[in-house]
N, CA and C of each residue as an Amber inpcrd file, in Angstrom:
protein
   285
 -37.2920000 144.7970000  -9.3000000 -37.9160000 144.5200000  -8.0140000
 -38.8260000 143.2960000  -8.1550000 -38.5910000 142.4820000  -7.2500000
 -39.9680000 141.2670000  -7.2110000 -40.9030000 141.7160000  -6.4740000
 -41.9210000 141.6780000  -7.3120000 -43.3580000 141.8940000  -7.4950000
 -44.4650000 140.5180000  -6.7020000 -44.2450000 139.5900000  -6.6830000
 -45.0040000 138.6220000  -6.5350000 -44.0880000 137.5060000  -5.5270000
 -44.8630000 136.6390000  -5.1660000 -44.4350000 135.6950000  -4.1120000
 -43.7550000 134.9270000  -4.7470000 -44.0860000 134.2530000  -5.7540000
 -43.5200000 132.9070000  -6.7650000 -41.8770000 134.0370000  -7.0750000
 -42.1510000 135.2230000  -7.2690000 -40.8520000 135.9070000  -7.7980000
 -39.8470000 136.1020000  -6.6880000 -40.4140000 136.3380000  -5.4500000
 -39.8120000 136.1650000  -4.2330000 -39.0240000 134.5210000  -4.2540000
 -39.8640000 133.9260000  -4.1720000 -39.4250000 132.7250000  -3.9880000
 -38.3420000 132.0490000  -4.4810000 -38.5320000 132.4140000  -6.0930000
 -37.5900000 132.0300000  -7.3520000 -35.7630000 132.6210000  -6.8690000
 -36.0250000 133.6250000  -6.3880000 -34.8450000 134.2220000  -6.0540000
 -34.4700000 134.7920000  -4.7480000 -34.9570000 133.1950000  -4.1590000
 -34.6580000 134.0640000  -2.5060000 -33.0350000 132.9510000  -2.2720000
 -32.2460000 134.2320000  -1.7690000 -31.3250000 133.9230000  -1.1540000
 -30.5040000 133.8450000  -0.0400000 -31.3220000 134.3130000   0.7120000
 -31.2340000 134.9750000   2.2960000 -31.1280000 133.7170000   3.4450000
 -30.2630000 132.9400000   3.3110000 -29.9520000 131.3910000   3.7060000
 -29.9050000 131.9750000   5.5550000 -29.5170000 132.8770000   5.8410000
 -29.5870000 133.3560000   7.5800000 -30.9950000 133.0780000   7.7420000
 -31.9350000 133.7350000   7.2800000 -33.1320000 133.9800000   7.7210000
 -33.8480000 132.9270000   7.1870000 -33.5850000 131.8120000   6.5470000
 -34.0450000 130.8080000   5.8720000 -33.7400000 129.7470000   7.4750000
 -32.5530000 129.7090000   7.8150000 -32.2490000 129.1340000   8.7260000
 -32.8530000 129.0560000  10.0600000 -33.3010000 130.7060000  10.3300000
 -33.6900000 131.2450000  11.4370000 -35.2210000 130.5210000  11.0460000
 -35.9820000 130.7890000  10.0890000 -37.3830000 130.2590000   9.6440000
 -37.6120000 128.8560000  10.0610000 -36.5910000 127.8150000   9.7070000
 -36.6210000 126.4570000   9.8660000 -36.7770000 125.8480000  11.4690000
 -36.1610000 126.3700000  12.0300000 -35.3850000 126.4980000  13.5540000
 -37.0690000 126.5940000  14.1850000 -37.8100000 127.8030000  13.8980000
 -38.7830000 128.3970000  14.2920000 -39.6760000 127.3270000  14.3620000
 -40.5970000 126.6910000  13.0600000 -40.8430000 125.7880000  12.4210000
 -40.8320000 124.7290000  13.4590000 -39.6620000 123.7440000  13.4570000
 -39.4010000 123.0730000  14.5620000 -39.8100000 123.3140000  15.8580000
 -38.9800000 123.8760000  16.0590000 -39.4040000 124.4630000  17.6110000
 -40.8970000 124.7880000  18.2140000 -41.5840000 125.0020000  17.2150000
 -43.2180000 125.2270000  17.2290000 -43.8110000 123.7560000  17.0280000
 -43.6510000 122.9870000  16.4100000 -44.4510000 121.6840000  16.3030000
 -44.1920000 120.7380000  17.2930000 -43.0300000 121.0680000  18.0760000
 -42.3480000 120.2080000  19.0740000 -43.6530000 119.9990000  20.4290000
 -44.5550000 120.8770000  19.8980000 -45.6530000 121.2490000  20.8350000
 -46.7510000 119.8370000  20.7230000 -46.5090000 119.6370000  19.7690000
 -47.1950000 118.2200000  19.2050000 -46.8310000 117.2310000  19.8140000
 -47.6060000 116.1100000  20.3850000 -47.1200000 115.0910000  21.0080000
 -46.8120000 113.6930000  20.0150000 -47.5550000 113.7110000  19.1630000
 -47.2770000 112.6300000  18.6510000 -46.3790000 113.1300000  17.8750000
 -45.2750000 112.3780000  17.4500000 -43.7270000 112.5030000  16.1450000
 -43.7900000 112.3960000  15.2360000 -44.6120000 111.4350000  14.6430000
 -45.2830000 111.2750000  13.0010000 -45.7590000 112.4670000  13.1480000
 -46.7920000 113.0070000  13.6720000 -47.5510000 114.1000000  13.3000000
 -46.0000000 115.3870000  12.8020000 -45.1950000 115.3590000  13.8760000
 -44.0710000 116.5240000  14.2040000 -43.2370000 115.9480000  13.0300000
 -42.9140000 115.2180000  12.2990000 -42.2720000 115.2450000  10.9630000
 -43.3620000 115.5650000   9.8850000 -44.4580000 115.2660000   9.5990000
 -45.7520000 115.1010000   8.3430000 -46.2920000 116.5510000   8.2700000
 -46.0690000 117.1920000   9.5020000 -47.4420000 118.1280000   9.7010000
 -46.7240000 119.7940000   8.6230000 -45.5170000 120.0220000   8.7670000
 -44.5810000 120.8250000   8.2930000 -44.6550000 120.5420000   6.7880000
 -44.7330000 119.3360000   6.4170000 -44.5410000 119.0150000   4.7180000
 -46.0790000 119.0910000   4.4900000 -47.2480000 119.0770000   5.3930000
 -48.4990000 118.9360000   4.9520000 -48.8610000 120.0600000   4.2790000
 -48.0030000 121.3160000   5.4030000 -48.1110000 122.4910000   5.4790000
 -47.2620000 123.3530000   3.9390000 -46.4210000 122.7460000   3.8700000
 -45.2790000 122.8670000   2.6520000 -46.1750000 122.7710000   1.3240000
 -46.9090000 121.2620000   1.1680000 -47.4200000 120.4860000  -0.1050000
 -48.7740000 121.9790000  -0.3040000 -49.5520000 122.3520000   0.6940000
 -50.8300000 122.5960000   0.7850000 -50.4880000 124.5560000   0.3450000
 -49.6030000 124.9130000   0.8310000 -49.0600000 126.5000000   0.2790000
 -48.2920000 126.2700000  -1.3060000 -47.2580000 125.4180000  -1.6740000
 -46.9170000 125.2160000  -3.0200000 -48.3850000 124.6790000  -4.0500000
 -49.4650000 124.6890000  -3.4210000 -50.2760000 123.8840000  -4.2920000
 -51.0210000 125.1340000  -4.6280000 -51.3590000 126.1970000  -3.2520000
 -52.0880000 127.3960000  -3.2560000 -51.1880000 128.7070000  -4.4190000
 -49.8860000 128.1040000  -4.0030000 -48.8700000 129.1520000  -5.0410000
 -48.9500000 128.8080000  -6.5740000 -49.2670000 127.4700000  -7.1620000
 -49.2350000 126.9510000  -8.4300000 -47.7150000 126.7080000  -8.6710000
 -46.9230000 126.3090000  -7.3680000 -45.5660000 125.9050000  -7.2710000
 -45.5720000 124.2740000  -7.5250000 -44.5960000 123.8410000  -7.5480000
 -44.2880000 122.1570000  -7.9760000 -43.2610000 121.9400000  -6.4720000
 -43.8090000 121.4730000  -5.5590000 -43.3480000 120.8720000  -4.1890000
 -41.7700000 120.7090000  -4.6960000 -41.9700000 119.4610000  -5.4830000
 -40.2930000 119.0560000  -5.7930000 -39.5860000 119.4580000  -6.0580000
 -39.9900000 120.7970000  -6.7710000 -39.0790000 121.2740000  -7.5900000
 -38.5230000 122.6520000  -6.5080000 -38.9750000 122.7820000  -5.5770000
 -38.7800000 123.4790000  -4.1910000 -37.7620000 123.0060000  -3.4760000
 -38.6550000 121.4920000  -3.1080000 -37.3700000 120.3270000  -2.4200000
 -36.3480000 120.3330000  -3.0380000 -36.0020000 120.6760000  -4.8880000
 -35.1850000 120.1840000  -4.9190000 -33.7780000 121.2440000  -4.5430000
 -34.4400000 122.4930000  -4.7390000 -33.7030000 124.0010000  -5.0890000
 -32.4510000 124.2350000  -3.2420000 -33.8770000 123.8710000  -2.2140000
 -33.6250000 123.5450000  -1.1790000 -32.5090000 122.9670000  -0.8280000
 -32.4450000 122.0390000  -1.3020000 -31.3680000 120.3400000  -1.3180000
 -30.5040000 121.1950000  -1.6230000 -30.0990000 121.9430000  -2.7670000
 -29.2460000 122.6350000  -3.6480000 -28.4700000 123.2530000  -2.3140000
 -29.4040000 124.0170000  -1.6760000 -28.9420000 125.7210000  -1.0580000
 -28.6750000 124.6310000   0.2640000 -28.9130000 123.4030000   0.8320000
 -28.2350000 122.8290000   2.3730000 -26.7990000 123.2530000   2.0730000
 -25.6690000 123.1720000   1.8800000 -24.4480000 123.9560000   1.4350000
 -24.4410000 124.9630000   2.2870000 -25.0240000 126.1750000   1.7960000
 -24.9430000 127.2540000   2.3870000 -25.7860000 127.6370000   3.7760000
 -26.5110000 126.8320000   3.5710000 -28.0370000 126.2250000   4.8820000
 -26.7770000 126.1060000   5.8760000 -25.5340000 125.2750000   5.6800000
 -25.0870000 124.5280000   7.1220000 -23.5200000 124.8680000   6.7530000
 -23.5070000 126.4850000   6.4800000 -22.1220000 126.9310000   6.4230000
 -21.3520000 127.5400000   7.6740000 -20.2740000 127.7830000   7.6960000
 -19.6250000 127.6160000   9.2150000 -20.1240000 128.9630000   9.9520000
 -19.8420000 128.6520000  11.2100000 -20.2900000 129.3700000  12.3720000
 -21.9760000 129.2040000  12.7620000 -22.6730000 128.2440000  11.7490000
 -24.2890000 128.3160000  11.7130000 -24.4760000 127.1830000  12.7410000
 -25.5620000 126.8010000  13.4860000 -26.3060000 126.1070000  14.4100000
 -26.8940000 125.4840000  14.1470000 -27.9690000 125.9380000  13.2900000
 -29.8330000 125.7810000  13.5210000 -29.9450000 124.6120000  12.7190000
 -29.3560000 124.2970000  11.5210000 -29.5520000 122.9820000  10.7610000
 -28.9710000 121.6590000  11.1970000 -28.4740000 121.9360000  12.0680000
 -27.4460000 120.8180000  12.7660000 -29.0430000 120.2720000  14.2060000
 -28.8960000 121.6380000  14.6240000 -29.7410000 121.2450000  16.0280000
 -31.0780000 120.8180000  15.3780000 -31.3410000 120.9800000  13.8590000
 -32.3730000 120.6140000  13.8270000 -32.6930000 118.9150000  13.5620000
 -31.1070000 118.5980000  13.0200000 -30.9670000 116.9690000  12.6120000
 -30.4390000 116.8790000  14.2710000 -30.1540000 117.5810000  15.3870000
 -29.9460000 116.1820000  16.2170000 -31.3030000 116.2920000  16.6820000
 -32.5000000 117.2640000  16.3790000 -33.8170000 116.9010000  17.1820000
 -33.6820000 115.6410000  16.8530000 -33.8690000 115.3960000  15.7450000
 -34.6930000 114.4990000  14.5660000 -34.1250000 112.7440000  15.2250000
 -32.7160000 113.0330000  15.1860000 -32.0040000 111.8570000  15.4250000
 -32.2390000 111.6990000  16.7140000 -32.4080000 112.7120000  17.6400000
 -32.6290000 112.4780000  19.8350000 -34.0500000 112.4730000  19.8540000
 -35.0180000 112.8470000  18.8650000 -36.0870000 112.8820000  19.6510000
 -37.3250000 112.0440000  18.7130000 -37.4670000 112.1540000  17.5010000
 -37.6730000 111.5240000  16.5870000 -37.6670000 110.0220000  16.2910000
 -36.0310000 109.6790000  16.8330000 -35.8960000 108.3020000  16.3440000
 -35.9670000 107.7670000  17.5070000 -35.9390000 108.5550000  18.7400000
 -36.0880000 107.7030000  20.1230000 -37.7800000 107.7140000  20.5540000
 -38.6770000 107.0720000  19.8590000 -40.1700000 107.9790000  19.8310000
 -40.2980000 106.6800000  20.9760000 -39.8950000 105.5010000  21.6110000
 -40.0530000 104.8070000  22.6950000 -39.4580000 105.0770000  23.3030000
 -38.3750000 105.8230000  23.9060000 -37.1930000 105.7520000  24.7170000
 -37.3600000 107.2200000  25.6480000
């Protein structure tokens, strides 16, 4: 049984609810008006809990990177809608 958060973490595989988490995430900062803030504020949030965990950010990012694969496997949504925010709303920050 995992006992601890870092042990949680180490072996989380639950890519649905990882998905559903991300989606959430988004959808909540969208509340933010400025866009720099709505990309920075999520990784501020990321850097500032891996630092409280005695986790290594990158080495998170990198595990992450690993698991997009299964993040954006068929019949799934949420990682897609979350790159066209990024690309419709993000990159159009004048338009």
């Amino acid at each position: 049984m995992l006992h601890t958060i870092n042990d949680r973490i180490s072996w989380f595989t639950d890519v649905a609810s990882l998905r559903r988490g991300a989606f959430r995430v988004i959808d909540a900062i969208q509340q933010e008006e400025n866009k720099a803030v709505q990309f920075l504020a999520p990784g501020v949030a990321f850097c500032a809990m891996a630092d409280a965990l005695g986790r290594f950010p990158h080495d998170d990012i990198s595990r992450i990177r690993r698991m997009m694969g299964a993040l954006e496997g068929p019949y799934t949504e949420q990682v897609q809608a979350i790159r066209d925010y990024a690309k419709g709303e993000l990159l159009n920050v004048y338009g």
